[in-house]
PDB file of C-alpha atoms in Angstrom:
ATOM      1  CA  MET A 648      -1.805  20.012 -18.474  1.00 54.00           C
ATOM      2  CA  ASN A 649      -4.279  21.774 -20.515  1.00 53.00           C
ATOM      3  CA  ARG A 650      -7.504  20.827 -18.819  1.00 57.00           C
ATOM      4  CA  ARG A 651     -10.161  23.232 -18.545  1.00 55.00           C
ATOM      5  CA  VAL A 652     -10.473  24.499 -14.825  1.00 57.00           C
ATOM      6  CA  ASP A 653     -14.272  23.259 -14.782  1.00 63.00           C
ATOM      7  CA  ASP A 654     -13.470  19.934 -15.611  1.00 78.00           C
ATOM      8  CA  ARG A 655     -11.420  19.413 -12.483  1.00 86.00           C
ATOM      9  CA  ASN A 656     -12.544  16.927  -9.939  1.00 89.00           C
ATOM     10  CA  VAL A 657     -12.598  17.433  -6.216  1.00 89.00           C
ATOM     11  CA  LEU A 658      -9.184  16.049  -5.808  1.00 90.00           C
ATOM     12  CA  ASP A 659      -7.780  18.073  -8.856  1.00 91.00           C
ATOM     13  CA  LYS A 660      -9.264  21.250  -7.604  1.00 91.00           C
ATOM     14  CA  PHE A 661      -7.873  20.594  -4.135  1.00 93.00           C
ATOM     15  CA  ILE A 662      -4.411  19.458  -5.026  1.00 94.00           C
ATOM     16  CA  GLU A 663      -3.799  22.056  -7.507  1.00 95.00           C
ATOM     17  CA  ASP A 664      -5.142  24.954  -5.322  1.00 95.00           C
ATOM     18  CA  PHE A 665      -2.917  24.022  -2.358  1.00 97.00           C
ATOM     19  CA  ALA A 666       0.065  23.748  -4.913  1.00 97.00           C
ATOM     20  CA  LYS A 667      -0.742  27.224  -5.995  1.00 97.00           C
ATOM     21  CA  VAL A 668      -0.286  28.593  -2.710  1.00 98.00           C
ATOM     22  CA  LEU A 669       2.849  26.528  -2.024  1.00 98.00           C
ATOM     23  CA  ASP A 670       4.593  27.441  -4.979  1.00 97.00           C
ATOM     24  CA  ARG A 671       4.345  31.324  -4.188  1.00 97.00           C
ATOM     25  CA  HIS A 672       6.285  30.532  -0.957  1.00 98.00           C
ATOM     26  CA  CYS A 673       8.581  27.557  -1.255  1.00 97.00           C
ATOM     27  CA  LYS A 674       9.597  24.471  -3.378  1.00 98.00           C
ATOM     28  CA  TYR A 675       7.562  21.402  -2.696  1.00 98.00           C
ATOM     29  CA  ILE A 676       6.859  17.978  -3.589  1.00 98.00           C
ATOM     30  CA  VAL A 677       3.934  15.613  -3.891  1.00 96.00           C
ATOM     31  CA  VAL A 678       5.424  12.034  -2.658  1.00 94.00           C
ATOM     32  CA  SER A 679       4.212   8.566  -2.114  1.00 88.00           C
ATOM     33  CA  GLY A 680       0.680   7.066  -2.575  1.00 89.00           C
ATOM     34  CA  PHE A 681      -0.530  10.112  -4.694  1.00 91.00           C
ATOM     35  CA  VAL A 682       2.437   9.564  -7.143  1.00 92.00           C
ATOM     36  CA  ALA A 683       1.290   5.767  -7.859  1.00 91.00           C
ATOM     37  CA  ILE A 684      -2.467   6.839  -8.334  1.00 91.00           C
ATOM     38  CA  ALA A 685      -1.679   9.839 -10.614  1.00 92.00           C
ATOM     39  CA  HIS A 686       0.602   6.946 -12.652  1.00 91.00           C
ATOM     40  CA  GLY A 687      -2.597   4.955 -12.990  1.00 90.00           C
ATOM     41  CA  ARG A 688      -2.568   2.577  -9.960  1.00 89.00           C
ATOM     42  CA  THR A 689      -6.200   1.837  -9.107  1.00 84.00           C
ATOM     43  CA  ARG A 690      -6.429   2.209  -5.352  1.00 85.00           C
ATOM     44  CA  ALA A 691      -7.086   4.750  -2.803  1.00 84.00           C
ATOM     45  CA  THR A 692      -5.268   6.849  -0.343  1.00 86.00           C
ATOM     46  CA  GLU A 693      -6.378   8.987   2.548  1.00 82.00           C
ATOM     47  CA  ASP A 694      -4.248  11.761   2.133  1.00 87.00           C
ATOM     48  CA  ILE A 695      -1.752  13.766  -0.015  1.00 93.00           C
ATOM     49  CA  ASP A 696       1.719  13.654   1.397  1.00 94.00           C
ATOM     50  CA  VAL A 697       3.430  16.801   0.709  1.00 97.00           C
ATOM     51  CA  ILE A 698       7.077  17.770   1.618  1.00 98.00           C
ATOM     52  CA  VAL A 699       8.414  21.403   1.468  1.00 98.00           C
ATOM     53  CA  GLU A 700      11.862  22.710   1.890  1.00 97.00           C
ATOM     54  CA  ARG A 701      12.488  23.853   5.279  1.00 97.00           C
ATOM     55  CA  LEU A 702      11.554  27.383   5.981  1.00 97.00           C
ATOM     56  CA  SER A 703      12.180  30.005   8.597  1.00 97.00           C
ATOM     57  CA  LYS A 704       9.391  30.853  11.101  1.00 97.00           C
ATOM     58  CA  GLU A 705       8.921  34.351   9.455  1.00 97.00           C
ATOM     59  CA  ASP A 706       8.607  32.631   5.802  1.00 98.00           C
ATOM     60  CA  PHE A 707       6.481  29.787   7.196  1.00 98.00           C
ATOM     61  CA  GLU A 708       4.005  32.134   8.888  1.00 98.00           C
ATOM     62  CA  LYS A 709       3.657  33.898   5.442  1.00 98.00           C
ATOM     63  CA  LEU A 710       2.863  30.688   3.780  1.00 98.00           C
ATOM     64  CA  PHE A 711       0.346  29.605   6.573  1.00 98.00           C
ATOM     65  CA  ASN A 712      -1.398  33.014   6.251  1.00 98.00           C
ATOM     66  CA  ASP A 713      -1.620  32.544   2.452  1.00 98.00           C
ATOM     67  CA  LEU A 714      -2.935  29.240   2.730  1.00 98.00           C
ATOM     68  CA  ILE A 715      -5.696  30.431   5.163  1.00 97.00           C
ATOM     69  CA  LYS A 716      -6.378  33.275   3.073  1.00 97.00           C
ATOM     70  CA  SER A 717      -6.989  30.799  -0.008  1.00 97.00           C
ATOM     71  CA  GLY A 718      -9.364  28.674   1.911  1.00 95.00           C
ATOM     72  CA  PHE A 719      -7.379  26.157   3.417  1.00 96.00           C
ATOM     73  CA  GLU A 720      -7.353  25.375   7.411  1.00 94.00           C
ATOM     74  CA  CYS A 721      -4.931  23.542   9.344  1.00 95.00           C
ATOM     75  CA  MET A 722      -6.122  20.628  11.558  1.00 90.00           C
ATOM     76  CA  GLN A 723      -3.166  20.954  14.321  1.00 91.00           C
ATOM     77  CA  SER A 724      -3.814  24.810  15.235  1.00 94.00           C
ATOM     78  CA  SER A 725      -4.818  28.131  13.676  1.00 95.00           C
ATOM     79  CA  ASP A 726      -1.468  29.719  15.133  1.00 97.00           C
ATOM     80  CA  PRO A 727       1.192  29.367  12.623  1.00 97.00           C
ATOM     81  CA  ILE A 728       4.027  29.812  15.470  1.00 97.00           C
ATOM     82  CA  LYS A 729       2.528  26.802  17.430  1.00 97.00           C
ATOM     83  CA  VAL A 730       2.490  24.827  14.002  1.00 97.00           C
ATOM     84  CA  TYR A 731       6.087  25.514  13.315  1.00 97.00           C
ATOM     85  CA  SER A 732       7.300  25.073  16.541  1.00 97.00           C
ATOM     86  CA  ASP A 733       5.303  22.183  18.006  1.00 95.00           C
ATOM     87  CA  TYR A 734       5.012  20.101  14.975  1.00 95.00           C
ATOM     88  CA  LEU A 735       7.041  21.000  11.672  1.00 96.00           C
ATOM     89  CA  ASN A 736      10.403  22.201  13.318  1.00 96.00           C
ATOM     90  CA  GLN A 737       9.973  18.939  15.265  1.00 94.00           C
ATOM     91  CA  ASP A 738       9.686  16.891  12.026  1.00 92.00           C
ATOM     92  CA  THR A 739       6.118  16.056  12.680  1.00 93.00           C
ATOM     93  CA  SER A 740       3.815  16.545   9.743  1.00 94.00           C
ATOM     94  CA  VAL A 741       0.496  18.905   9.640  1.00 95.00           C
ATOM     95  CA  ARG A 742      -2.746  18.469   7.719  1.00 93.00           C
ATOM     96  CA  PHE A 743      -4.626  21.037   5.971  1.00 95.00           C
ATOM     97  CA  THR A 744      -8.096  20.616   4.595  1.00 92.00           C
ATOM     98  CA  ASN A 745     -10.614  22.810   2.641  1.00 90.00           C
ATOM     99  CA  ARG A 746     -12.133  25.415   5.269  1.00 87.00           C
ATOM    100  CA  GLU A 747     -15.646  24.882   3.778  1.00 80.00           C
ATOM    101  CA  ASN A 748     -15.405  20.867   3.292  1.00 72.00           C
ATOM    102  CA  PHE A 749     -13.063  19.899   5.859  1.00 65.00           C
ATOM    103  CA  LEU A 750     -13.104  16.166   4.963  1.00 69.00           C
ATOM    104  CA  PRO A 751     -11.515  14.748   2.595  1.00 76.00           C
ATOM    105  CA  PRO A 752      -9.009  15.266   1.132  1.00 85.00           C
ATOM    106  CA  GLU A 753      -6.749  16.311   3.191  1.00 89.00           C
ATOM    107  CA  ALA A 754      -2.646  17.085   2.496  1.00 95.00           C
ATOM    108  CA  GLU A 755      -0.033  16.059   5.012  1.00 94.00           C
ATOM    109  CA  LEU A 756       2.645  18.550   4.928  1.00 97.00           C
ATOM    110  CA  LYS A 757       6.094  18.173   6.407  1.00 96.00           C
ATOM    111  CA  PHE A 758       9.632  19.925   6.001  1.00 97.00           C
ATOM    112  CA  ALA A 759      12.379  18.417   4.337  1.00 97.00           C
ATOM    113  CA  LYS A 760      14.325  16.764   7.197  1.00 92.00           C
ATOM    114  CA  ASP A 761      17.713  15.806   5.515  1.00 92.00           C
ATOM    115  CA  GLU A 762      19.771  15.647   2.489  1.00 92.00           C
ATOM    116  CA  LEU A 763      17.483  12.873   0.937  1.00 94.00           C
ATOM    117  CA  ASP A 764      14.545  15.006   1.281  1.00 96.00           C
ATOM    118  CA  ASN A 765      16.581  17.837  -0.251  1.00 96.00           C
ATOM    119  CA  LEU A 766      17.649  15.778  -3.237  1.00 95.00           C
ATOM    120  CA  GLN A 767      14.009  14.790  -3.969  1.00 95.00           C
ATOM    121  CA  LEU A 768      13.245  18.597  -3.913  1.00 97.00           C
ATOM    122  CA  ASN A 769      15.966  19.574  -6.298  1.00 96.00           C
ATOM    123  CA  ASN A 770      15.153  16.474  -8.739  1.00 94.00           C
ATOM    124  CA  ARG A 771      11.303  17.173  -8.788  1.00 96.00           C
ATOM    125  CA  ARG A 772       9.299  17.160 -12.007  1.00 94.00           C
ATOM    126  CA  LYS A 773       6.189  17.826 -13.072  1.00 94.00           C
ATOM    127  CA  LEU A 774       4.426  14.840 -14.991  1.00 88.00           C
ATOM    128  CA  PRO A 775       2.297  15.921 -18.098  1.00 85.00           C
ATOM    129  CA  PHE A 776       0.633  12.378 -18.411  1.00 85.00           C
ATOM    130  CA  THR A 777      -1.140  13.179 -14.958  1.00 87.00           C
ATOM    131  CA  ARG A 778      -2.391  16.307 -16.373  1.00 88.00           C
ATOM    132  CA  LEU A 779      -1.888  17.888 -13.032  1.00 92.00           C
ATOM    133  CA  ASP A 780       0.191  21.080 -12.718  1.00 93.00           C
ATOM    134  CA  ILE A 781       1.961  20.327  -9.589  1.00 96.00           C
ATOM    135  CA  TRP A 782       5.707  19.058  -8.870  1.00 97.00           C
ATOM    136  CA  PHE A 783       6.117  15.497  -8.043  1.00 96.00           C
ATOM    137  CA  SER A 784       9.103  13.516  -6.501  1.00 96.00           C
ATOM    138  CA  SER A 785      10.764  11.455  -9.402  1.00 95.00           C
ATOM    139  CA  VAL A 786       9.447   7.913 -10.076  1.00 94.00           C
ATOM    140  CA  GLU A 787      12.829   6.924  -9.056  1.00 96.00           C
ATOM    141  CA  SER A 788      12.912   8.223  -5.676  1.00 95.00           C
ATOM    142  CA  ASN A 789       9.164   6.892  -5.330  1.00 95.00           C
ATOM    143  CA  ILE A 790      10.488   3.410  -6.329  1.00 96.00           C
ATOM    144  CA  ALA A 791      13.447   3.478  -4.188  1.00 97.00           C
ATOM    145  CA  PHE A 792      11.406   4.417  -0.920  1.00 95.00           C
ATOM    146  CA  LYS A 793       8.854   2.191  -1.534  1.00 95.00           C
ATOM    147  CA  GLU A 794      11.165  -0.844  -2.305  1.00 97.00           C
ATOM    148  CA  GLU A 795      13.913   0.012   0.436  1.00 97.00           C
ATOM    149  CA  PHE A 796      12.154   1.953   3.568  1.00 95.00           C
ATOM    150  CA  LEU A 797       8.425   1.400   3.398  1.00 93.00           C
ATOM    151  CA  LYS A 798       8.070  -1.668   2.328  1.00 94.00           C
ATOM    152  CA  SER A 799       4.405  -2.687   2.878  1.00 92.00           C
ATOM    153  CA  ASP A 800       2.554  -5.101   0.679  1.00 91.00           C
ATOM    154  CA  LYS A 801       0.894  -1.973  -0.809  1.00 90.00           C
ATOM    155  CA  ASP A 802       4.170  -0.227  -1.232  1.00 93.00           C
ATOM    156  CA  ILE A 803       6.012  -2.925  -3.004  1.00 94.00           C
ATOM    157  CA  GLU A 804       2.607  -3.200  -5.296  1.00 92.00           C
ATOM    158  CA  ASP A 805       3.208   0.645  -6.008  1.00 92.00           C
ATOM    159  CA  ALA A 806       6.755   0.108  -6.641  1.00 95.00           C
ATOM    160  CA  ARG A 807       6.056  -2.845  -9.271  1.00 92.00           C
ATOM    161  CA  HIS A 808       3.231  -0.624 -11.041  1.00 91.00           C
ATOM    162  CA  LEU A 809       5.781   2.436 -11.477  1.00 93.00           C
ATOM    163  CA  ARG A 810       8.258   0.043 -12.832  1.00 94.00           C
ATOM    164  CA  LEU A 811       5.797  -1.441 -15.249  1.00 91.00           C
ATOM    165  CA  VAL A 812       4.414   2.018 -16.404  1.00 90.00           C
ATOM    166  CA  CYS A 813       7.668   3.668 -16.728  1.00 91.00           C
ATOM    167  CA  LYS A 814       9.665   0.926 -18.184  1.00 89.00           C
ATOM    168  CA  GLY A 815      12.249   2.163 -20.425  1.00 90.00           C
ATOM    169  CA  GLU A 816      12.416   5.249 -18.791  1.00 90.00           C
ATOM    170  CA  ILE A 817      13.584   4.400 -15.309  1.00 94.00           C
ATOM    171  CA  ASP A 818      17.170   5.237 -14.071  1.00 96.00           C
ATOM    172  CA  GLU A 819      18.505   2.251 -12.408  1.00 97.00           C
ATOM    173  CA  LYS A 820      21.547   3.802 -11.248  1.00 97.00           C
ATOM    174  CA  GLU A 821      19.621   6.841  -9.564  1.00 96.00           C
ATOM    175  CA  ILE A 822      17.427   4.419  -7.843  1.00 97.00           C
ATOM    176  CA  ASN A 823      20.358   2.666  -6.374  1.00 97.00           C
ATOM    177  CA  ARG A 824      21.638   5.902  -5.459  1.00 96.00           C
ATOM    178  CA  ILE A 825      18.537   6.768  -3.670  1.00 96.00           C
ATOM    179  CA  LYS A 826      18.517   3.416  -1.696  1.00 97.00           C
ATOM    180  CA  SER A 827      22.135   3.652  -0.443  1.00 96.00           C
ATOM    181  CA  LEU A 828      21.109   7.319   0.922  1.00 94.00           C
ATOM    182  CA  ILE A 829      18.097   5.785   2.482  1.00 96.00           C
ATOM    183  CA  LYS A 830      20.267   2.958   4.054  1.00 95.00           C
ATOM    184  CA  LYS A 831      22.834   5.501   5.361  1.00 93.00           C
ATOM    185  CA  LEU A 832      20.429   8.423   6.426  1.00 92.00           C
ATOM    186  CA  ARG A 833      17.082   6.672   7.334  1.00 92.00           C
ATOM    187  CA  LEU A 834      18.060   3.030   8.187  1.00 92.00           C
ATOM    188  CA  ASN A 835      21.728   3.781   9.731  1.00 83.00           C
ATOM    189  CA  LYS A 836      23.097   0.935   7.850  1.00 71.00           C
TER     190      LYS A 836
ATOM    191  CA  MET B 918       5.051   9.028   6.695  1.00 51.00           C
ATOM    192  CA  ARG B 919       2.873   7.807   9.257  1.00 62.00           C
ATOM    193  CA  ASP B 920       3.143   9.954  12.652  1.00 70.00           C
ATOM    194  CA  LYS B 921       0.918  11.337  15.218  1.00 73.00           C
ATOM    195  CA  SER B 922      -1.154  13.367  12.792  1.00 73.00           C
ATOM    196  CA  HIS B 923      -2.394  10.382  10.874  1.00 76.00           C
ATOM    197  CA  MET B 924      -3.897   8.782  14.092  1.00 80.00           C
ATOM    198  CA  ASP B 925      -5.714  12.210  14.626  1.00 80.00           C
ATOM    199  CA  GLN B 926      -6.933  12.123  11.109  1.00 79.00           C
ATOM    200  CA  ILE B 927      -8.509   8.618  11.436  1.00 81.00           C
ATOM    201  CA  GLU B 928     -10.184   9.844  14.901  1.00 84.00           C
ATOM    202  CA  ARG B 929     -11.594  12.994  13.123  1.00 82.00           C
ATOM    203  CA  TRP B 930     -12.718  11.258  10.210  1.00 82.00           C
ATOM    204  CA  ALA B 931     -14.447   8.400  12.255  1.00 84.00           C
ATOM    205  CA  GLU B 932     -16.260  11.211  14.322  1.00 85.00           C
ATOM    206  CA  TYR B 933     -17.395  12.656  11.190  1.00 84.00           C
ATOM    207  CA  VAL B 934     -19.037   9.377   9.967  1.00 83.00           C
ATOM    208  CA  LYS B 935     -20.633   9.064  13.504  1.00 84.00           C
ATOM    209  CA  THR B 936     -22.238  12.597  13.165  1.00 88.00           C
ATOM    210  CA  HIS B 937     -22.801  13.371   9.601  1.00 87.00           C
ATOM    211  CA  ASP B 938     -25.054  11.667   7.181  1.00 87.00           C
ATOM    212  CA  ASP B 939     -23.479  12.949   4.069  1.00 87.00           C
ATOM    213  CA  TRP B 940     -20.129  11.108   4.881  1.00 84.00           C
ATOM    214  CA  LYS B 941     -20.682   8.334   2.174  1.00 87.00           C
ATOM    215  CA  LEU B 942     -21.189  11.356  -0.622  1.00 86.00           C
ATOM    216  CA  LYS B 943     -18.001  13.022   0.561  1.00 82.00           C
ATOM    217  CA  LEU B 944     -16.089   9.648   0.515  1.00 85.00           C
ATOM    218  CA  LYS B 945     -17.542   8.759  -2.696  1.00 88.00           C
ATOM    219  CA  ASP B 946     -16.447  11.775  -4.540  1.00 87.00           C
ATOM    220  CA  PHE B 947     -13.133  11.664  -3.204  1.00 86.00           C
ATOM    221  CA  ILE B 948     -12.457   7.999  -3.916  1.00 89.00           C
ATOM    222  CA  ASN B 949     -14.238   8.646  -7.512  1.00 90.00           C
ATOM    223  CA  ALA B 950     -11.638  11.351  -7.852  1.00 90.00           C
ATOM    224  CA  GLN B 951      -8.852   9.046  -7.439  1.00 89.00           C
ATOM    225  CA  PHE B 952     -10.071   6.537  -9.814  1.00 89.00           C
ATOM    226  CA  GLU B 953     -10.542   9.265 -12.429  1.00 89.00           C
ATOM    227  CA  ILE B 954      -6.868  10.427 -12.052  1.00 90.00           C
ATOM    228  CA  ALA B 955      -5.723   6.797 -12.662  1.00 89.00           C
ATOM    229  CA  ASN B 956      -7.786   6.595 -15.747  1.00 89.00           C
ATOM    230  CA  ARG B 957      -6.645   9.700 -17.029  1.00 89.00           C
ATOM    231  CA  PHE B 958      -3.442   8.554 -16.962  1.00 89.00           C
ATOM    232  CA  TYR B 959      -4.040   5.162 -18.906  1.00 88.00           C
ATOM    233  CA  LYS B 960      -5.615   7.434 -21.610  1.00 89.00           C
ATOM    234  CA  GLU B 961      -2.422   9.457 -22.142  1.00 89.00           C
ATOM    235  CA  LEU B 962      -0.365   6.309 -21.828  1.00 89.00           C
ATOM    236  CA  GLU B 963      -2.617   4.488 -24.513  1.00 89.00           C
ATOM    237  CA  LYS B 964      -1.489   7.198 -26.947  1.00 89.00           C
ATOM    238  CA  THR B 965       2.001   6.655 -26.570  1.00 87.00           C
ATOM    239  CA  PRO B 966       3.992   3.773 -28.871  1.00 84.00           C
ATOM    240  CA  GLU B 967       4.649   1.667 -25.933  1.00 87.00           C
ATOM    241  CA  GLY B 968       1.622   2.446 -23.920  1.00 88.00           C
ATOM    242  CA  ARG B 969      -0.653  -0.315 -25.187  1.00 87.00           C
ATOM    243  CA  GLU B 970       2.103  -2.841 -24.416  1.00 89.00           C
ATOM    244  CA  LYS B 971       2.737  -1.641 -20.884  1.00 87.00           C
ATOM    245  CA  ILE B 972      -1.003  -1.517 -20.023  1.00 87.00           C
ATOM    246  CA  ARG B 973      -1.221  -5.261 -21.247  1.00 88.00           C
ATOM    247  CA  LEU B 974       1.835  -6.162 -18.847  1.00 86.00           C
ATOM    248  CA  LEU B 975      -0.189  -4.219 -15.986  1.00 84.00           C
ATOM    249  CA  ARG B 976      -3.026  -6.443 -16.394  1.00 82.00           C
ATOM    250  CA  GLU B 977      -0.728  -9.746 -16.473  1.00 84.00           C
ATOM    251  CA  ASN B 978       0.746  -8.448 -13.234  1.00 79.00           C
ATOM    252  CA  LYS B 979      -2.734  -7.929 -11.783  1.00 74.00           C
ATOM    253  CA  VAL B 980      -4.110 -11.334 -12.793  1.00 76.00           C
ATOM    254  CA  LYS B 981      -0.760 -12.881 -11.303  1.00 75.00           C
ATOM    255  CA  ARG B 982      -1.045 -11.194  -8.150  1.00 71.00           C
ATOM    256  CA  ALA B 983      -4.662 -12.206  -7.854  1.00 69.00           C
ATOM    257  CA  VAL B 984      -3.902 -15.956  -8.429  1.00 72.00           C
ATOM    258  CA  SER B 985      -0.836 -15.568  -6.077  1.00 72.00           C
ATOM    259  CA  GLN B 986      -3.123 -14.419  -3.369  1.00 67.00           C
ATOM    260  CA  THR B 987      -5.751 -17.231  -4.293  1.00 70.00           C
ATOM    261  CA  ASP B 988      -2.970 -19.497  -3.674  1.00 72.00           C
ATOM    262  CA  LYS B 989      -1.690 -18.145  -0.307  1.00 70.00           C
ATOM    263  CA  LYS B 990      -5.346 -18.311   0.998  1.00 71.00           C
ATOM    264  CA  SER B 991      -5.873 -21.898  -0.244  1.00 73.00           C
ATOM    265  CA  MET B 992      -2.446 -22.950   1.177  1.00 70.00           C
ATOM    266  CA  ALA B 993      -3.452 -21.378   4.530  1.00 76.00           C
ATOM    267  CA  SER B 994      -6.711 -23.206   4.417  1.00 75.00           C
ATOM    268  CA  VAL B 995      -5.095 -26.667   3.724  1.00 71.00           C
ATOM    269  CA  LEU B 996      -2.601 -25.876   6.656  1.00 73.00           C
ATOM    270  CA  LYS B 997      -5.461 -24.917   8.938  1.00 76.00           C
ATOM    271  CA  LYS B 998      -7.550 -28.209   8.303  1.00 74.00           C
ATOM    272  CA  LYS B 999      -4.175 -30.363   8.716  1.00 69.00           C
ATOM    273  CA  SER B1000      -3.263 -28.959  12.129  1.00 72.00           C
ATOM    274  CA  LYS B1001      -7.016 -29.735  13.322  1.00 65.00           C
TER     275      LYS B1001
END
């Protein structure tokens, strides 16, 4: 995490600047495809998936206004109350881009919706190898989601990749515990 | 993570591609940045005691996947010929 600021590429800058604003207001995690890419998977993603802790309308308004002040723009609406009520509070994601350079990259932001998301937020970590100063969900939860819930070819390959690069450091018990929660809370099994 | 906002994004980007000449440059920067981040990880991984072995395993896995995809395609082509 000791890169010089001017060494940052377009994506480093976008996600670190976005995360810095989030950090001032709430707990967040970056999940899914970008976690695999940050772990060396050579594939592309269209967006950066972010989960934030569920906020009150007032607290979200403060976060939203700070994001706007910091140069980001919400694609769904410029009205924080509408974004909160019509999207985030209905468990629908919203997207933020740079105001100056509105495409791409893009962050897809959603509220934590259940115990499983809260567990991921509580177990969040920074990953020094990525040299990105942002909070990620754990490798274990990414593997569990990709193998048990998402399951596309791309997700299974991501999980395989994470298992290989993190060999010897993965907590299998934790993966199984998250998979059980996924079955219970997301798949109703 | 796929919901309505994802489809909106696809439509927005398609519109951008149709109406802006610089879309390739934007996309190039974005894609290159992702590969840069992936490569940065390998450089760090290589410095660890088990890093080289992990990188070797990843390469092996890539080759296996490529072979298995080729096998699937060959099998599909044989089956198609048989069905004719």
